[in-house]
Amino acid sequence: VNILLAWLILAIMYATIGHKYESTEKINQDGYAFGEVGKKLGFQDGDKILSVDGIKQVQYRRQVLDILLGNNVEIERNGKIQTIVIQDSMKREIFEKEGKGFIRPRFKDVSVDHIAKNSIAQQIGLQKGDKILGVNNTKITYFDELQNQLQAHKKDTIILNILRNKQTISFKTFVPDSAKLGFVANFNEDFNYEVRTKHDFFNAIPTAIEESY
């Protein structure tokens, strides 16, 4: 009885308010970023996920589960179609080390939102609202590119290129072994991957049943 009631409530919501989810089509405009295990599998930052085991998924949350439970992931990389085969041993490593975090949307236009007290970011003078333009004059578009640059320059000194109040400035800083400077990033507010679709009541019922699993 409880599950039938839940289906009914969801169906009514989808027919009146609409069904909201994060769209894989929107995310694929810039591609995905991957953690260490994801890259070990053969993924690269910027890859676009086309299908898993031949099935195209429109919802990001379900697509991640499809990848974790599937075998063959079809991707587009630099305009070329490729297939990445995920072995069971690698799935175990994903679950043990990164879980769903092994894949995430790419975020661009990285700016400083919050600075940790006594952090390197505070010491070099970063301010809330500073936009990260590059590292050592290498352009930074996506947050994962900044992370990769910091990882590549651990225990080294870099030049951080910043946009502040329409002026470009640079800070020289040491990158610790953690590859973190001590600030929380803020991303372009236009990066909204959510879509909302409405169904008539009878079409909302199968969607409600599917979403309950």
mmCIF file of C-alpha atoms in Angstrom:
data_model
loop_
_atom_site.group_PDB
_atom_site.id
_atom_site.type_symbol
_atom_site.label_atom_id
_atom_site.label_comp_id
_atom_site.label_asym_id
_atom_site.label_seq_id
_atom_site.Cartn_x
_atom_site.Cartn_y
_atom_site.Cartn_z
ATOM 1 C CA VAL A 1 0.000 0.000 0.000
ATOM 2 C CA ASN A 2 2.785 2.423 0.922
ATOM 3 C CA ILE A 3 4.610 1.974 -2.372
ATOM 4 C CA LEU A 4 1.373 2.445 -4.325
ATOM 5 C CA LEU A 5 0.710 5.656 -2.425
ATOM 6 C CA ALA A 6 4.268 6.843 -3.141
ATOM 7 C CA TRP A 7 3.788 6.172 -6.862
ATOM 8 C CA LEU A 8 0.510 8.090 -6.821
ATOM 9 C CA ILE A 9 2.067 11.087 -5.046
ATOM 10 C CA LEU A 10 5.025 11.172 -7.458
ATOM 11 C CA ALA A 11 2.719 10.858 -10.459
ATOM 12 C CA ILE A 12 0.611 13.789 -9.255
ATOM 13 C CA MET A 13 3.761 15.867 -8.663
ATOM 14 C CA TYR A 14 5.144 15.109 -12.127
ATOM 15 C CA ALA A 15 1.801 15.973 -13.717
ATOM 16 C CA THR A 16 1.393 19.274 -11.852
ATOM 17 C CA ILE A 17 4.787 20.626 -10.767
ATOM 18 C CA GLY A 18 6.910 18.686 -13.235
ATOM 19 C CA HIS A 19 9.831 16.260 -13.081
ATOM 20 C CA LYS A 20 13.140 17.967 -12.284
ATOM 21 C CA TYR A 21 16.536 16.388 -12.952
ATOM 22 C CA GLU A 22 20.091 17.229 -14.041
ATOM 23 C CA SER A 23 20.327 16.839 -17.793
ATOM 24 C CA THR A 24 23.154 14.788 -19.296
ATOM 25 C CA GLU A 25 22.622 16.650 -22.559
ATOM 26 C CA LYS A 26 23.432 19.949 -20.853
ATOM 27 C CA ILE A 27 26.424 18.482 -19.015
ATOM 28 C CA ASN A 28 27.767 17.037 -22.258
ATOM 29 C CA GLN A 29 28.112 20.540 -23.680
ATOM 30 C CA ASP A 30 31.332 20.829 -21.670
ATOM 31 C CA GLY A 31 31.887 17.186 -20.791
ATOM 32 C CA TYR A 32 32.768 15.561 -17.493
ATOM 33 C CA ALA A 33 35.665 15.683 -15.055
ATOM 34 C CA PHE A 34 37.040 12.512 -13.487
ATOM 35 C CA GLY A 35 38.824 11.500 -10.312
ATOM 36 C CA GLU A 36 42.004 9.450 -10.095
ATOM 37 C CA VAL A 37 40.250 6.097 -10.516
ATOM 38 C CA GLY A 38 38.138 7.383 -13.388
ATOM 39 C CA LYS A 39 41.287 8.400 -15.253
ATOM 40 C CA LYS A 40 42.830 5.021 -14.463
ATOM 41 C CA LEU A 41 39.845 3.462 -16.252
ATOM 42 C CA GLY A 42 40.740 5.463 -19.351
ATOM 43 C CA PHE A 43 38.452 8.477 -19.023
ATOM 44 C CA GLN A 44 39.809 11.980 -19.608
ATOM 45 C CA ASP A 45 38.515 15.338 -18.425
ATOM 46 C CA GLY A 46 36.217 16.695 -21.105
ATOM 47 C CA ASP A 47 34.912 13.304 -22.259
ATOM 48 C CA LYS A 48 31.235 13.299 -23.223
ATOM 49 C CA ILE A 49 29.226 10.248 -22.149
ATOM 50 C CA LEU A 50 26.988 9.100 -25.009
ATOM 51 C CA SER A 51 25.612 5.767 -23.743
ATOM 52 C CA VAL A 52 26.198 2.863 -21.372
ATOM 53 C CA ASP A 53 25.731 -0.643 -22.778
ATOM 54 C CA GLY A 54 24.007 0.939 -25.759
ATOM 55 C CA ILE A 55 21.459 2.860 -23.681
ATOM 56 C CA LYS A 56 21.367 6.667 -23.635
ATOM 57 C CA GLN A 57 20.494 8.164 -20.252
ATOM 58 C CA VAL A 58 18.986 11.652 -19.934
ATOM 59 C CA GLN A 59 19.434 11.961 -16.144
ATOM 60 C CA TYR A 60 22.890 12.548 -14.682
ATOM 61 C CA ARG A 61 22.175 10.765 -11.380
ATOM 62 C CA ARG A 62 21.013 7.635 -13.176
ATOM 63 C CA GLN A 63 23.835 7.817 -15.690
ATOM 64 C CA VAL A 64 26.415 7.574 -12.902
ATOM 65 C CA LEU A 65 24.697 4.435 -11.590
ATOM 66 C CA ASP A 66 24.516 3.029 -15.125
ATOM 67 C CA ILE A 67 28.284 3.432 -15.472
ATOM 68 C CA LEU A 68 28.959 1.811 -12.103
ATOM 69 C CA LEU A 69 26.721 -1.141 -12.982
ATOM 70 C CA GLY A 70 27.446 -1.328 -16.712
ATOM 71 C CA ASN A 71 30.309 -2.609 -18.834
ATOM 72 C CA ASN A 72 30.702 -0.609 -22.045
ATOM 73 C CA VAL A 73 30.701 3.188 -21.932
ATOM 74 C CA GLU A 74 30.562 4.992 -25.259
ATOM 75 C CA ILE A 75 32.220 8.400 -25.148
ATOM 76 C CA GLU A 76 33.036 11.258 -27.491
ATOM 77 C CA ARG A 77 36.543 12.672 -27.177
ATOM 78 C CA ASN A 78 37.826 15.402 -29.461
ATOM 79 C CA GLY A 79 35.071 14.618 -31.946
ATOM 80 C CA LYS A 80 35.834 10.866 -32.074
ATOM 81 C CA ILE A 81 33.667 8.044 -30.689
ATOM 82 C CA GLN A 82 35.372 5.544 -28.377
ATOM 83 C CA THR A 83 34.286 2.744 -26.050
ATOM 84 C CA ILE A 84 35.694 2.258 -22.557
ATOM 85 C CA VAL A 85 35.255 -1.212 -21.058
ATOM 86 C CA ILE A 86 34.889 -1.280 -17.277
ATOM 87 C CA GLN A 87 36.083 -4.491 -15.660
ATOM 88 C CA ASP A 88 34.610 -5.759 -12.385
ATOM 89 C CA SER A 89 37.954 -5.263 -10.625
ATOM 90 C CA MET A 90 37.906 -1.572 -11.541
ATOM 91 C CA LYS A 91 34.321 -1.225 -10.339
ATOM 92 C CA ARG A 92 35.435 -2.466 -6.933
ATOM 93 C CA GLU A 93 38.193 0.148 -6.900
ATOM 94 C CA ILE A 94 35.688 2.878 -7.766
ATOM 95 C CA PHE A 95 33.387 1.847 -4.895
ATOM 96 C CA GLU A 96 36.290 1.558 -2.441
ATOM 97 C CA LYS A 97 38.057 4.825 -3.284
ATOM 98 C CA GLU A 98 35.734 7.355 -4.946
ATOM 99 C CA GLY A 99 32.174 6.054 -5.288
ATOM 100 C CA LYS A 100 29.919 8.329 -7.321
ATOM 101 C CA GLY A 101 32.571 11.049 -7.022
ATOM 102 C CA PHE A 102 34.701 9.380 -9.689
ATOM 103 C CA ILE A 103 32.752 11.425 -12.262
ATOM 104 C CA ARG A 104 31.262 14.907 -12.066
ATOM 105 C CA PRO A 105 30.217 17.744 -14.367
ATOM 106 C CA ARG A 106 32.867 20.258 -15.390
ATOM 107 C CA PHE A 107 32.542 23.739 -13.926
ATOM 108 C CA LYS A 108 34.038 26.803 -15.527
ATOM 109 C CA ASP A 109 34.717 30.451 -14.731
ATOM 110 C CA VAL A 110 36.318 29.644 -11.381
ATOM 111 C CA SER A 111 36.291 32.425 -8.802
ATOM 112 C CA VAL A 112 37.117 32.648 -5.095
ATOM 113 C CA ASP A 113 34.116 32.378 -2.772
ATOM 114 C CA HIS A 114 35.629 31.780 0.672
ATOM 115 C CA ILE A 115 39.198 31.861 1.984
ATOM 116 C CA ALA A 116 40.304 29.660 4.867
ATOM 117 C CA LYS A 117 41.981 31.369 7.810
ATOM 118 C CA ASN A 118 45.802 31.121 7.848
ATOM 119 C CA SER A 119 45.742 29.443 4.416
ATOM 120 C CA ILE A 120 48.135 30.040 1.532
ATOM 121 C CA ALA A 121 45.315 31.826 -0.287
ATOM 122 C CA GLN A 122 45.033 34.282 2.603
ATOM 123 C CA GLN A 123 48.796 34.727 2.852
ATOM 124 C CA ILE A 124 49.237 35.664 -0.805
ATOM 125 C CA GLY A 125 46.282 38.066 -0.712
ATOM 126 C CA LEU A 126 43.508 36.350 -2.634
ATOM 127 C CA GLN A 127 40.109 37.979 -2.162
ATOM 128 C CA LYS A 128 36.508 36.884 -2.498
ATOM 129 C CA GLY A 129 35.433 37.447 -6.095
ATOM 130 C CA ASP A 130 38.888 36.964 -7.630
ATOM 131 C CA LYS A 131 38.555 35.007 -10.871
ATOM 132 C CA ILE A 132 41.226 32.418 -11.683
ATOM 133 C CA LEU A 133 42.481 33.047 -15.218
ATOM 134 C CA GLY A 134 45.515 30.789 -15.353
ATOM 135 C CA VAL A 135 48.543 29.154 -13.802
ATOM 136 C CA ASN A 136 51.973 30.159 -15.120
ATOM 137 C CA ASN A 137 50.137 31.955 -17.938
ATOM 138 C CA THR A 138 48.427 28.701 -18.971
ATOM 139 C CA LYS A 139 44.732 29.500 -19.404
ATOM 140 C CA ILE A 140 42.312 27.973 -16.903
ATOM 141 C CA THR A 141 38.734 27.513 -18.117
ATOM 142 C CA TYR A 142 37.507 24.671 -15.921
ATOM 143 C CA PHE A 143 37.948 23.928 -12.228
ATOM 144 C CA ASP A 144 39.433 20.502 -13.011
ATOM 145 C CA GLU A 145 42.149 22.245 -15.049
ATOM 146 C CA LEU A 146 43.096 24.278 -11.980
ATOM 147 C CA GLN A 147 43.171 21.110 -9.880
ATOM 148 C CA ASN A 148 45.356 19.365 -12.457
ATOM 149 C CA GLN A 149 47.793 22.295 -12.569
ATOM 150 C CA LEU A 150 48.089 22.345 -8.781
ATOM 151 C CA GLN A 151 48.636 18.579 -8.728
ATOM 152 C CA ALA A 152 51.335 18.898 -11.391
ATOM 153 C CA HIS A 153 53.169 21.606 -9.418
ATOM 154 C CA LYS A 154 53.075 20.164 -5.902
ATOM 155 C CA LYS A 155 56.056 21.335 -3.816
ATOM 156 C CA ASP A 156 56.802 23.895 -6.499
ATOM 157 C CA THR A 157 56.258 27.626 -7.002
ATOM 158 C CA ILE A 158 53.682 28.884 -9.497
ATOM 159 C CA ILE A 159 52.326 32.155 -10.806
ATOM 160 C CA LEU A 160 48.566 32.412 -10.270
ATOM 161 C CA ASN A 161 46.908 34.699 -12.823
ATOM 162 C CA ILE A 162 43.883 36.524 -11.397
ATOM 163 C CA LEU A 163 41.184 38.914 -12.628
ATOM 164 C CA ARG A 164 40.158 41.435 -9.953
ATOM 165 C CA ASN A 165 37.946 44.438 -10.585
ATOM 166 C CA LYS A 166 38.567 44.151 -14.351
ATOM 167 C CA GLN A 167 42.335 44.196 -13.807
ATOM 168 C CA THR A 168 44.681 41.263 -14.373
ATOM 169 C CA ILE A 169 47.144 40.630 -11.549
ATOM 170 C CA SER A 170 49.483 37.793 -10.644
ATOM 171 C CA PHE A 171 50.504 36.128 -7.392
ATOM 172 C CA LYS A 172 53.565 34.011 -6.831
ATOM 173 C CA THR A 173 52.852 31.118 -4.482
ATOM 174 C CA PHE A 174 54.155 27.785 -3.281
ATOM 175 C CA VAL A 175 51.929 24.731 -3.861
ATOM 176 C CA PRO A 176 51.966 22.366 -0.852
ATOM 177 C CA ASP A 177 51.928 18.582 -1.082
ATOM 178 C CA SER A 178 48.142 18.657 -0.596
ATOM 179 C CA ALA A 179 47.816 20.629 -3.880
ATOM 180 C CA LYS A 180 45.342 22.930 -2.119
ATOM 181 C CA LEU A 181 45.656 26.685 -1.635
ATOM 182 C CA GLY A 182 42.896 27.021 0.943
ATOM 183 C CA PHE A 183 39.943 28.620 -0.817
ATOM 184 C CA VAL A 184 36.449 27.486 -1.725
ATOM 185 C CA ALA A 185 35.593 28.045 -5.360
ATOM 186 C CA ASN A 186 32.473 29.621 -6.759
ATOM 187 C CA PHE A 187 31.289 28.799 -10.255
ATOM 188 C CA ASN A 188 29.437 30.550 -13.047
ATOM 189 C CA GLU A 189 25.783 30.874 -12.009
ATOM 190 C CA ASP A 190 24.779 30.115 -15.590
ATOM 191 C CA PHE A 191 25.943 26.533 -15.009
ATOM 192 C CA ASN A 192 22.510 25.160 -14.246
ATOM 193 C CA TYR A 193 22.076 21.649 -15.583
ATOM 194 C CA GLU A 194 18.555 21.162 -14.254
ATOM 195 C CA VAL A 195 15.567 20.722 -16.527
ATOM 196 C CA ARG A 196 11.918 20.316 -15.628
ATOM 197 C CA THR A 197 9.495 18.302 -17.736
ATOM 198 C CA LYS A 198 5.768 17.917 -17.230
ATOM 199 C CA HIS A 199 3.785 14.767 -18.008
ATOM 200 C CA ASP A 200 0.099 14.106 -18.311
ATOM 201 C CA PHE A 201 -1.099 11.971 -15.416
ATOM 202 C CA PHE A 202 -1.085 8.626 -17.254
ATOM 203 C CA ASN A 203 2.440 9.142 -18.619
ATOM 204 C CA ALA A 204 3.566 10.346 -15.189
ATOM 205 C CA ILE A 205 2.729 6.972 -13.620
ATOM 206 C CA PRO A 206 5.490 4.910 -15.345
ATOM 207 C CA THR A 207 7.969 7.730 -14.686
ATOM 208 C CA ALA A 208 7.018 7.698 -11.001
ATOM 209 C CA ILE A 209 7.502 3.909 -10.845
ATOM 210 C CA GLU A 210 10.901 4.177 -12.553
ATOM 211 C CA GLU A 211 12.050 6.966 -10.234
ATOM 212 C CA SER A 212 11.171 4.940 -7.127
ATOM 213 C CA TYR A 213 13.935 2.441 -7.896
#
